XYZ file of C-alpha atoms in Angstrom:
536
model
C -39.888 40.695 10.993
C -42.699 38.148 12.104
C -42.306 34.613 10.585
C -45.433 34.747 7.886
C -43.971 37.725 6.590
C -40.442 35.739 6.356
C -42.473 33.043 4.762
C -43.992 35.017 2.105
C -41.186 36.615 1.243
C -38.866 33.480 1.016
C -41.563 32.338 -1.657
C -39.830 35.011 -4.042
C -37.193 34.760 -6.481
C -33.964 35.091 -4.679
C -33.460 38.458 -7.365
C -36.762 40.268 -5.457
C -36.088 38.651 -2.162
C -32.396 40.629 -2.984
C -34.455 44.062 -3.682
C -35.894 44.160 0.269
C -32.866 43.117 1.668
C -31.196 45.834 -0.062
C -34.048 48.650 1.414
C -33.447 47.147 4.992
C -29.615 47.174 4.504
C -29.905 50.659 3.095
C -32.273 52.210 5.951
C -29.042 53.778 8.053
C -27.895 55.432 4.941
C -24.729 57.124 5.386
C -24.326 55.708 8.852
C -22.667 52.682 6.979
C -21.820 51.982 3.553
C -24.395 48.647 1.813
C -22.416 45.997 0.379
C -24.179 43.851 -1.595
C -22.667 40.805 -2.318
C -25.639 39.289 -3.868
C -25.232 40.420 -7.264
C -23.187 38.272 -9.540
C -22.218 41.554 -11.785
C -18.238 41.926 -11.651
C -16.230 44.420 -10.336
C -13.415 43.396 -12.929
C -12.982 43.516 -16.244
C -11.068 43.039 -19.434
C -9.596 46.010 -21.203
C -7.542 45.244 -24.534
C -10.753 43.922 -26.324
C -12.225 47.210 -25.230
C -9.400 49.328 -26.321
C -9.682 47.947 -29.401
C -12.923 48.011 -29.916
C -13.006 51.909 -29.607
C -9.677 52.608 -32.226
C -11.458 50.068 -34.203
C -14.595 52.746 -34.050
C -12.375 55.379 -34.451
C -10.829 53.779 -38.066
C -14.256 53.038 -39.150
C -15.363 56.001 -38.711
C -12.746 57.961 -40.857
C -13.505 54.867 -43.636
C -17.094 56.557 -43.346
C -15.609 59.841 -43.569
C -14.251 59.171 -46.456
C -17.478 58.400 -48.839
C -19.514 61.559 -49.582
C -16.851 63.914 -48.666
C -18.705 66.539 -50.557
C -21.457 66.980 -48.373
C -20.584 69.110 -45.539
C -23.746 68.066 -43.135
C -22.020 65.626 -41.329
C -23.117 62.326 -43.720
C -21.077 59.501 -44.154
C -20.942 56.644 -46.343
C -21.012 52.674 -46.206
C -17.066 52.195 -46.569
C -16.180 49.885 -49.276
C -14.018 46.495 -48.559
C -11.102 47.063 -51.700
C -8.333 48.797 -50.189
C -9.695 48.337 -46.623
C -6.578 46.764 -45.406
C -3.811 49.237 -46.946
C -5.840 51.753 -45.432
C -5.524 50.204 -42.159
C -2.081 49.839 -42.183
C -2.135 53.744 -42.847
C -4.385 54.819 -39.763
C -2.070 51.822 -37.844
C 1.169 53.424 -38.537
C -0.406 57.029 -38.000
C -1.983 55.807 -34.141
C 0.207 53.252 -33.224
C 1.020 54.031 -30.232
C -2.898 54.595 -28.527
C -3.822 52.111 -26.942
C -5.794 49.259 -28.708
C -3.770 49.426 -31.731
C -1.511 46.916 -31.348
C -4.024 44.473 -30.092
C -5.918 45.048 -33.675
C -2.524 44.382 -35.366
C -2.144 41.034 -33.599
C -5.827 40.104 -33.958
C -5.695 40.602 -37.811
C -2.247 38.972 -37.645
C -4.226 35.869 -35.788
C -7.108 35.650 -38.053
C -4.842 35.440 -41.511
C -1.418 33.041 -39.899
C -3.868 31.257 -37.378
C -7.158 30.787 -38.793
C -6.608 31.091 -42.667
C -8.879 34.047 -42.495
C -8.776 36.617 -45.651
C -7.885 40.111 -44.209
C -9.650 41.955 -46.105
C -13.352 40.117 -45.543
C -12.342 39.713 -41.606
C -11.719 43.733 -41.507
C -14.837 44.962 -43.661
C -17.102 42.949 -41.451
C -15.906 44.357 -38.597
C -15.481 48.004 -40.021
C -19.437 47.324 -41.203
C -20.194 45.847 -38.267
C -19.041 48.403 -35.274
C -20.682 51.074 -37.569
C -23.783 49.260 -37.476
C -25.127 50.207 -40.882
C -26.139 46.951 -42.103
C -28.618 44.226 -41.040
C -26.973 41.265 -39.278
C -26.173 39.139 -42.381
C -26.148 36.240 -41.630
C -28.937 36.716 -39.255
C -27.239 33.859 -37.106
C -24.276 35.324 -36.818
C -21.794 37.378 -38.897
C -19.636 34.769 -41.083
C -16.132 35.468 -39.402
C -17.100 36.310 -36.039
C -19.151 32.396 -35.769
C -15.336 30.994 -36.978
C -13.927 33.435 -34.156
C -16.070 32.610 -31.466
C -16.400 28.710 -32.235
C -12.466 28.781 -32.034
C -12.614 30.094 -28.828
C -15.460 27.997 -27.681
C -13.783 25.164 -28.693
C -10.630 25.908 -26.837
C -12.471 26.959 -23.123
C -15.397 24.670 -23.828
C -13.860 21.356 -25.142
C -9.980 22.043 -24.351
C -8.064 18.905 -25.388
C -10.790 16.792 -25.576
C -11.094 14.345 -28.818
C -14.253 16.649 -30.243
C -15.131 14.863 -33.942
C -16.961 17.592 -36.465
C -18.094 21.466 -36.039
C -21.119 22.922 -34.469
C -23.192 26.025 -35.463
C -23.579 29.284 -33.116
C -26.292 31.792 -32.660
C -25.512 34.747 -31.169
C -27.852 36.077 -28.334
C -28.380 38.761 -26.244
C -27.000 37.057 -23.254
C -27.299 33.738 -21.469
C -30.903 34.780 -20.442
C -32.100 35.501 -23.839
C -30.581 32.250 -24.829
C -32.931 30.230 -22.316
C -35.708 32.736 -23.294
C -35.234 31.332 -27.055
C -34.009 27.452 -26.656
C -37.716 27.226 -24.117
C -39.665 28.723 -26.599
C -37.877 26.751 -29.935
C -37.928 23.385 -28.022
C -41.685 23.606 -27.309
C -42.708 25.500 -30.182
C -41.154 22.114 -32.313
C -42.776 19.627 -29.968
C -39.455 18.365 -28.275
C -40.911 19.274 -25.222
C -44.672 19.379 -24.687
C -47.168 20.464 -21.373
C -46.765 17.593 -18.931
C -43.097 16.234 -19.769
C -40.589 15.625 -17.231
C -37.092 17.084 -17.479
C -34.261 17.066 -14.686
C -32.504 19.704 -13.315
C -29.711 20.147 -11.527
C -29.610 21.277 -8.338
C -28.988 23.983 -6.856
C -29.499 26.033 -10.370
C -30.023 29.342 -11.583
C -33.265 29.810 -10.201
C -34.841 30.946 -13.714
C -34.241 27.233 -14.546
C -36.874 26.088 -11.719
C -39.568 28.999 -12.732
C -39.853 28.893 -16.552
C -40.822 25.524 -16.579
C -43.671 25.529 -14.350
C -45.041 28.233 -16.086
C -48.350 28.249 -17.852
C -46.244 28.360 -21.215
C -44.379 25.161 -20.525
C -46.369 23.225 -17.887
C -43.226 21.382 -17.320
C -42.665 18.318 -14.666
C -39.398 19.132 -12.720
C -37.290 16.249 -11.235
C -34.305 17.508 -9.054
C -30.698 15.682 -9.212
C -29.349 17.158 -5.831
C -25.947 17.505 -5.818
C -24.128 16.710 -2.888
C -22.365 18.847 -0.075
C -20.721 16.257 1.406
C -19.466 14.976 -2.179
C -18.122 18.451 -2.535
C -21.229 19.360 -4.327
C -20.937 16.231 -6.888
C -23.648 14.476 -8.036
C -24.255 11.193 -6.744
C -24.825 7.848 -9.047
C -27.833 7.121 -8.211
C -29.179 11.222 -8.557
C -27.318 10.511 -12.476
C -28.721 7.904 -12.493
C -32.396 9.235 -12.402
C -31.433 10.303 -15.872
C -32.249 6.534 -16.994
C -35.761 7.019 -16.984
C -36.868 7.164 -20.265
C -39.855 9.583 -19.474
C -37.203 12.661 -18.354
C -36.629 14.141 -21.988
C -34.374 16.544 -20.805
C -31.780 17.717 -18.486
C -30.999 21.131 -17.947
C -27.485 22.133 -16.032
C -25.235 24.854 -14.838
C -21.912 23.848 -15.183
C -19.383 24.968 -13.183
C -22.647 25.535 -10.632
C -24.351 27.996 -9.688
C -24.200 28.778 -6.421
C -21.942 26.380 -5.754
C -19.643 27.487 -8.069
C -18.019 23.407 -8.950
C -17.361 22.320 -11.848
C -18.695 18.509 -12.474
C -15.396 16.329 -11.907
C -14.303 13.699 -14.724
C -16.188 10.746 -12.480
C -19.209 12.384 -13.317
C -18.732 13.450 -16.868
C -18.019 9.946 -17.331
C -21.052 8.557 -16.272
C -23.312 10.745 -17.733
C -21.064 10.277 -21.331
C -22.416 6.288 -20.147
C -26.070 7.564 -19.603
C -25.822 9.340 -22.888
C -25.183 5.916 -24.004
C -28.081 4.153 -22.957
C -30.119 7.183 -23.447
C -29.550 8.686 -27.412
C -32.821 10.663 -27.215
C -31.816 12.517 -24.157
C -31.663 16.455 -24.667
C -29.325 18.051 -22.560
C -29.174 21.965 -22.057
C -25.399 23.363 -20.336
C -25.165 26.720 -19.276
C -21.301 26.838 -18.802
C -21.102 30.549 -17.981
C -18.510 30.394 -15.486
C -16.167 27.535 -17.253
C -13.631 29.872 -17.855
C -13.059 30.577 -14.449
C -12.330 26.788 -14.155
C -9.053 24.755 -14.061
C -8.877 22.220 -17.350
C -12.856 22.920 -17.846
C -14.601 20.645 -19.810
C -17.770 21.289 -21.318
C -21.215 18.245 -21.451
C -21.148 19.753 -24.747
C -17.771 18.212 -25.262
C -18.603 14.841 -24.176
C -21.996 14.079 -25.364
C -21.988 17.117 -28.297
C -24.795 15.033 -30.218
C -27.313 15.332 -27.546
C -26.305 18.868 -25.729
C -27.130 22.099 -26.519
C -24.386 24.632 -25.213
C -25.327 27.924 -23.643
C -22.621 30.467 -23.136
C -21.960 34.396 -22.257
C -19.221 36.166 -22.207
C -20.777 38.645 -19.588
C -18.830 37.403 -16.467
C -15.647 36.171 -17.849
C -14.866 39.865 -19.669
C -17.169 41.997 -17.313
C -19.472 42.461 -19.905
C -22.675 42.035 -18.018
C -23.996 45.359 -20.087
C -22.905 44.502 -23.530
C -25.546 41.348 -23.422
C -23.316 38.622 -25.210
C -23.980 35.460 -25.244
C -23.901 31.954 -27.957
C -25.770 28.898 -28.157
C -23.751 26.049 -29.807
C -25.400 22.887 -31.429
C -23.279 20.410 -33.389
C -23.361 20.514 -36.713
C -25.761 16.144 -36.465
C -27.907 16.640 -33.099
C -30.284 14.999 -31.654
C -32.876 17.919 -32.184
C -33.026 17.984 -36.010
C -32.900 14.339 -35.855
C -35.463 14.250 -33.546
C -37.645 16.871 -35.234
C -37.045 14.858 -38.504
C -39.017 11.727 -36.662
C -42.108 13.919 -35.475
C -45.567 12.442 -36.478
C -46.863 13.658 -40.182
C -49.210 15.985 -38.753
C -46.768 17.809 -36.531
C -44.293 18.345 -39.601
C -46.725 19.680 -41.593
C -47.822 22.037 -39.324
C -43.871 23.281 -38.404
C -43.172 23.820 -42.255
C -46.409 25.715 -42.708
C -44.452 27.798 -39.619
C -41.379 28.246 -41.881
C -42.717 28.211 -44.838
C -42.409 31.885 -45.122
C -38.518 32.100 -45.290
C -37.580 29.101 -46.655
C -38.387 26.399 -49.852
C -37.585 23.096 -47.465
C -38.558 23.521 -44.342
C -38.369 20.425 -43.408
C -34.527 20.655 -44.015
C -33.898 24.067 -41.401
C -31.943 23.327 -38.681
C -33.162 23.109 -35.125
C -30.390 26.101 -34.601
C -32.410 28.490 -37.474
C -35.311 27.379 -36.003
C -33.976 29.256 -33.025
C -33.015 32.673 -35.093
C -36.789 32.730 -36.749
C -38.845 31.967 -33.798
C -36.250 35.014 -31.372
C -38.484 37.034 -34.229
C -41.818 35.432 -34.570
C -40.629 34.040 -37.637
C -42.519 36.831 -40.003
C -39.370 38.909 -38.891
C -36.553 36.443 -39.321
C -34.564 38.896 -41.870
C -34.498 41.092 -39.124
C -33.286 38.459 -36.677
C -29.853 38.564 -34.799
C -27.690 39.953 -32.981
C -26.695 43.558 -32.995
C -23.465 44.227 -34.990
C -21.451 46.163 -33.026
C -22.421 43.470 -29.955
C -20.864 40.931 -32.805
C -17.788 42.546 -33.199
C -17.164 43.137 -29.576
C -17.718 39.280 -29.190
C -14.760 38.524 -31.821
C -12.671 40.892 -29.910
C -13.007 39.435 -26.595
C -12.955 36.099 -28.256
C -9.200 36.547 -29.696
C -7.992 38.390 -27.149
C -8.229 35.292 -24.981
C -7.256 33.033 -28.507
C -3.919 35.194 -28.476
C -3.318 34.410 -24.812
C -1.907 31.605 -24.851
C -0.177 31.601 -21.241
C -3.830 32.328 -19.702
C -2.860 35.338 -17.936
C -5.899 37.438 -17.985
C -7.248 33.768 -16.361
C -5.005 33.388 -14.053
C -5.212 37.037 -12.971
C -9.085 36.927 -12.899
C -8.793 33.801 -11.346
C -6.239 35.061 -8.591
C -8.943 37.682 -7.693
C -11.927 35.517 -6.463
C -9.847 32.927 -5.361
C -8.006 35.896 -2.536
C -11.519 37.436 -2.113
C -12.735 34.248 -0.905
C -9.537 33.378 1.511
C -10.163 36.594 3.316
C -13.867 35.980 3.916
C -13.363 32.341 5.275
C -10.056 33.685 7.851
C -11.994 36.811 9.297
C -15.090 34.650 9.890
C -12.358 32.246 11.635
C -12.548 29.183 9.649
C -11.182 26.961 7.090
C -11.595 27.616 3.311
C -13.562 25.101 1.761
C -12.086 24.302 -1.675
C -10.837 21.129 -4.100
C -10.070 20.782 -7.151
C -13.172 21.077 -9.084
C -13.764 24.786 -7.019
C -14.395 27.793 -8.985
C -15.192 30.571 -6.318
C -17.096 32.787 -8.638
C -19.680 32.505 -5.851
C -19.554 30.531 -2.745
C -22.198 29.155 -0.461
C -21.948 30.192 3.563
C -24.117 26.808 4.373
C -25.126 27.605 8.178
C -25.348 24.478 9.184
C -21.855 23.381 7.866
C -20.641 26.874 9.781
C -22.295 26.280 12.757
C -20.974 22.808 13.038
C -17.704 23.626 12.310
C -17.290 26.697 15.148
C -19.896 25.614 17.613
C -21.026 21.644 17.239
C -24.005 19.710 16.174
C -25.551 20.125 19.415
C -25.851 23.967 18.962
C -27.078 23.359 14.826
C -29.380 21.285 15.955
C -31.209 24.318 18.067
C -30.120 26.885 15.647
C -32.207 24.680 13.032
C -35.193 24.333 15.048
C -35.319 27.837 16.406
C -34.303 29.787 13.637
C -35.674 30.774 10.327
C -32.718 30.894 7.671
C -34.543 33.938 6.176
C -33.969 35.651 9.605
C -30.205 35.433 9.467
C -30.020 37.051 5.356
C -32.678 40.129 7.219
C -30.368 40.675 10.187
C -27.598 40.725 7.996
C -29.120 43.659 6.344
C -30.750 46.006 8.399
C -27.739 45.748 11.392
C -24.711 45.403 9.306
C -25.728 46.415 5.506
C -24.612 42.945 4.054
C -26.773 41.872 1.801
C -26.292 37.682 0.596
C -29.249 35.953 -1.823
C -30.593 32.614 0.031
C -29.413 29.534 -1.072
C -33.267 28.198 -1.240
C -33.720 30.191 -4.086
C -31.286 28.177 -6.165
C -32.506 24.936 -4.966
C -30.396 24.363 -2.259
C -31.254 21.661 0.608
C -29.364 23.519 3.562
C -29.749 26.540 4.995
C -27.638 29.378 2.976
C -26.432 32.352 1.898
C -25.291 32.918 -1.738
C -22.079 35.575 -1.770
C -20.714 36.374 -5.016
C -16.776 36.966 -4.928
C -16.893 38.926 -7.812
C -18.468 42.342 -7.361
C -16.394 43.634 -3.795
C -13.355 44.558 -2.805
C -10.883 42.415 -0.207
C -11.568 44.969 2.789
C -15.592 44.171 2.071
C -15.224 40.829 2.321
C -12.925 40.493 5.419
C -15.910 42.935 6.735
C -18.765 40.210 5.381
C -16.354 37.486 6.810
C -16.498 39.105 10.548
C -19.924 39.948 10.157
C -21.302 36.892 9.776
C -19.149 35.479 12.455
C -20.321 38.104 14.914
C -24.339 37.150 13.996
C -23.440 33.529 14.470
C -21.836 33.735 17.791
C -25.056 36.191 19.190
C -26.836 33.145 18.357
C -24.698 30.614 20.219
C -24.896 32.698 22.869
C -28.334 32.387 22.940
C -28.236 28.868 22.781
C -25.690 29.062 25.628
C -27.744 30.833 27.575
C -30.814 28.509 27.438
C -32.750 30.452 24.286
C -35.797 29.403 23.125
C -35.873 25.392 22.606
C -32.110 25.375 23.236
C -29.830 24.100 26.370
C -26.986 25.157 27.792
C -24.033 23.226 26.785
């Protein structure tokens, strides 16, 4: 492929870059099998919360069965709460041994000895709910699944943090409707207006570098650049940049993404001091993969009044189809306070916004603000999440509440962590990992690679001679391996992203060798005098 073609397709987003590599890598058909390790989508997933969720389906169904049992056209009824729980304890004893069943029994168990819950509310909204024959009410989120889900928030999210007061949750379709929303709410209430700066951490989820310099948002960007060599930390002085009183916001992955680090307690502390010396500092977390972290703790936990939690529960549960996500704000922000302090003219023109489903709008949170605007605000009582998503949420929510050894964790954990070992010994090196490590996805840095197995001398050729782009093509049309490049994401070196999540240990030992093989093809080339390069 001639370089101005490599350049104009580097200028993509790493996801449509990802589509051509996959039409190169797929050109020999069934000559050779494609494996694409660019997608983050896992090839695991967690199946008690799903067996429950279907006998839970199952019980609400005959509870629908039940109301208008004279009609013999198939039409059920909205099952009343009274009774509910008897009547589960019936259908328990009846099924108990189908899998799913006893997971239900423990969960209800949890939600009255653990949580104070009252059965019989906790099992009509989810009997409601799976059927789906009500509006979301709340249109935030049902009342039992936000105390669910905030428990379990609060456990991966803050751990044993001190964490004073509660915060409020709006469940989303996802972690990308959840930036779609918080972009839209924090413009639409003038926290962040056309020409602002905000920070970013780097690398980053690339949507987090292209929204803002849309036409909507007209956003500055300044990069923090986390550092390799500091095991992809961020330095002092990149925090640091955070002083500047004209960045209004900072907007992080956390544990990274493609780095796949957590921040370590060094730099939560600082920032906590930043936070400090900065109160009107709005900070956005997208802590995604946290729960594939050792003693993960969340920004939100450390500076809750000024952060704005983003979570789904997509990767964690292998739930990338069900489209679950929450955003979490504490219950005294930053945001409402902020809103609160807006010039006269801009507060009269956001409660002429809201005026329409509510008598003080001046009083709505910065978190309903969200809810109304996901719907244009005319359509607020239609707002929110599906129901059945809902209920799936609280399932996977107390399954992990109930474990309280962390072995789906450390089993999920175990996974990546092996997938990743094999990779790094068939491609002949040491494993790069610390403490702060995740391995959901890993960077292959060519540079770092290249010095490691060959010396500087031959990355210093390899740098000047060949386009990065050029190693992710040959990847795919001679060996069907298809990685996303680093660039995409922000990163300052040369890369490819691999996720450890979506293969198999045989395809990664093959990814492993196959990346070794490319990279000694180009040593020998530099061996042999290539273009701009010397023999050794």
């Amino acid at each position: 492929m001639k370089s101005k073609e490599l350049d104009a397709l580097a200028k993509l987003s790493p996801f449509e870059f990802k589509d051509t590599l996959i039409e190169l890598a797929q050109e020999n058909g069934a000559q050779r099998s494609m494996l694409n390790a660019g997608r983050g989508n896992p090839n695991f997933l967690a199946l008690e919360p799903r067996h429950g969720f279907f006998q839970l389906g199952l019980f609400a169904l005959s509870e629908a069965e039940r109301q208008f049992t004279y009609m013999p056209e198939g039409v059920g009824g909205i099952p009343p709460g009274k009774g509910v729980e008897a009547r589960w304890q019936d259908f328990a004893r009846e099924n108990q041994h189908a899998p799913g069943v006893k997971f239900l029994e423990k969960s209800i168990s949890y939600v009255r000895d653990q949580m104070g819950l009252v059965v019989e509310d906790f099992l009509t909204e989810m009997v409601h709910g799976i059927l789906g024959c009500n509006y979301p009410v709340p249109d935030r989120m049902l009342r039992n699944t936000e105390k669910i889900s905030a428990k379990y928030l609060r456990r991966e999210m803050v751990g044993r943090h001190p964490f004073v007061g509660n915060f409020d949750l709006f469940a989303v379709e996802g972690g990308t409707a959840a930036m779609t929303y918080l972009f839209n709410t924090l413009k639409t209430n003038h926290l962040l207006q056309a020409g602002d700066s905000i920070a970013l951490g780097m690398p980053i989820f690339t949507p987090y570098i292209e929204i803002p310099e849309l036409a909507d948002y007209q956003l500055h960007e300044v990069n923090l650049n986390a550092d390799p060599d500091l095991g992809w930390q961020y330095s002092k002085k990149e925090l640091d940049k955070l002083l500047d009183p004209k960045i209004k916001a900072f907007f992080l992955v956390n544990p990274s993404n493609p780095p796949s680090v957590k921040l370590d307690d060094a730099s939560l502390e600082h920032l906590a001091g930043i936070v400090k010396k900065r109160p009107d500092l709005i900070i956005l977390t997208d802590d995604v993969y946290g729960t594939f972290a050792d003693d993960f703790r969340s920004l939100f936990a450390i500076a809750p009044y000024n952060t704005i939690l983003v979570y789904s529960y997509s990767k964690y549960f292998g739930a990338t189809g069900w489209r679950l996500g929450a955003i979490a704000t504490h219950e005294k922000n930053v945001f409402d306070d902020k809103i609160a302090k807006l010039p006269k003219a801009q507060r009269e023109g956001l409660n002429a916004r809201y005026s329409s489903i509510t008598t003080e709008p001046e009083k709505l949170k910065f978190i309903d603000r969200l809810v109304a605007d996901s719907r244009a605000v005319a359509l607020n009582h239609t707002a929110g999440l599906s129901t059945p998503q809902q209920v799936q949420m609280a399932l996977f929510s107390l399954f992990c509440l109930m474990d309280e050894p962390d072995a789906y964790k450390h089993a999920v954990k175990r996974i990546i962590r092996r997938r990743k070992a094999v990779m790094y010994r068939a491609a002949g090196i040491s494993e790069e990992t610390g403490p702060t490590a995740v391995d959901y996805y890993n960077i292959l840095d060519l540079e770092v690679l290249g010095t490691k197995i060959y010396g500087k001398a031959f990355v210093d050729w390899f740098m000047k001679n060949i386009d990065p782009s050029e190693v992710l093509f040959r990847l795919a049309k001679e060996s069907g391996v298809v990685l996303l490049p680093g660039r995409g994401f922000g990163t300052l070196h040369p890369s490819g992203r691999v996720s450890l999540a979506n293969l198999n240990e045989p395809d990664y030992i093959q990814i492993g060798a196959t990346v070794r093989k490319l990279m000694d093809e180009y040593n020998e080339r530099f061996l042999a005098g290539g273009k701009g390069g010397k023999k050794k």
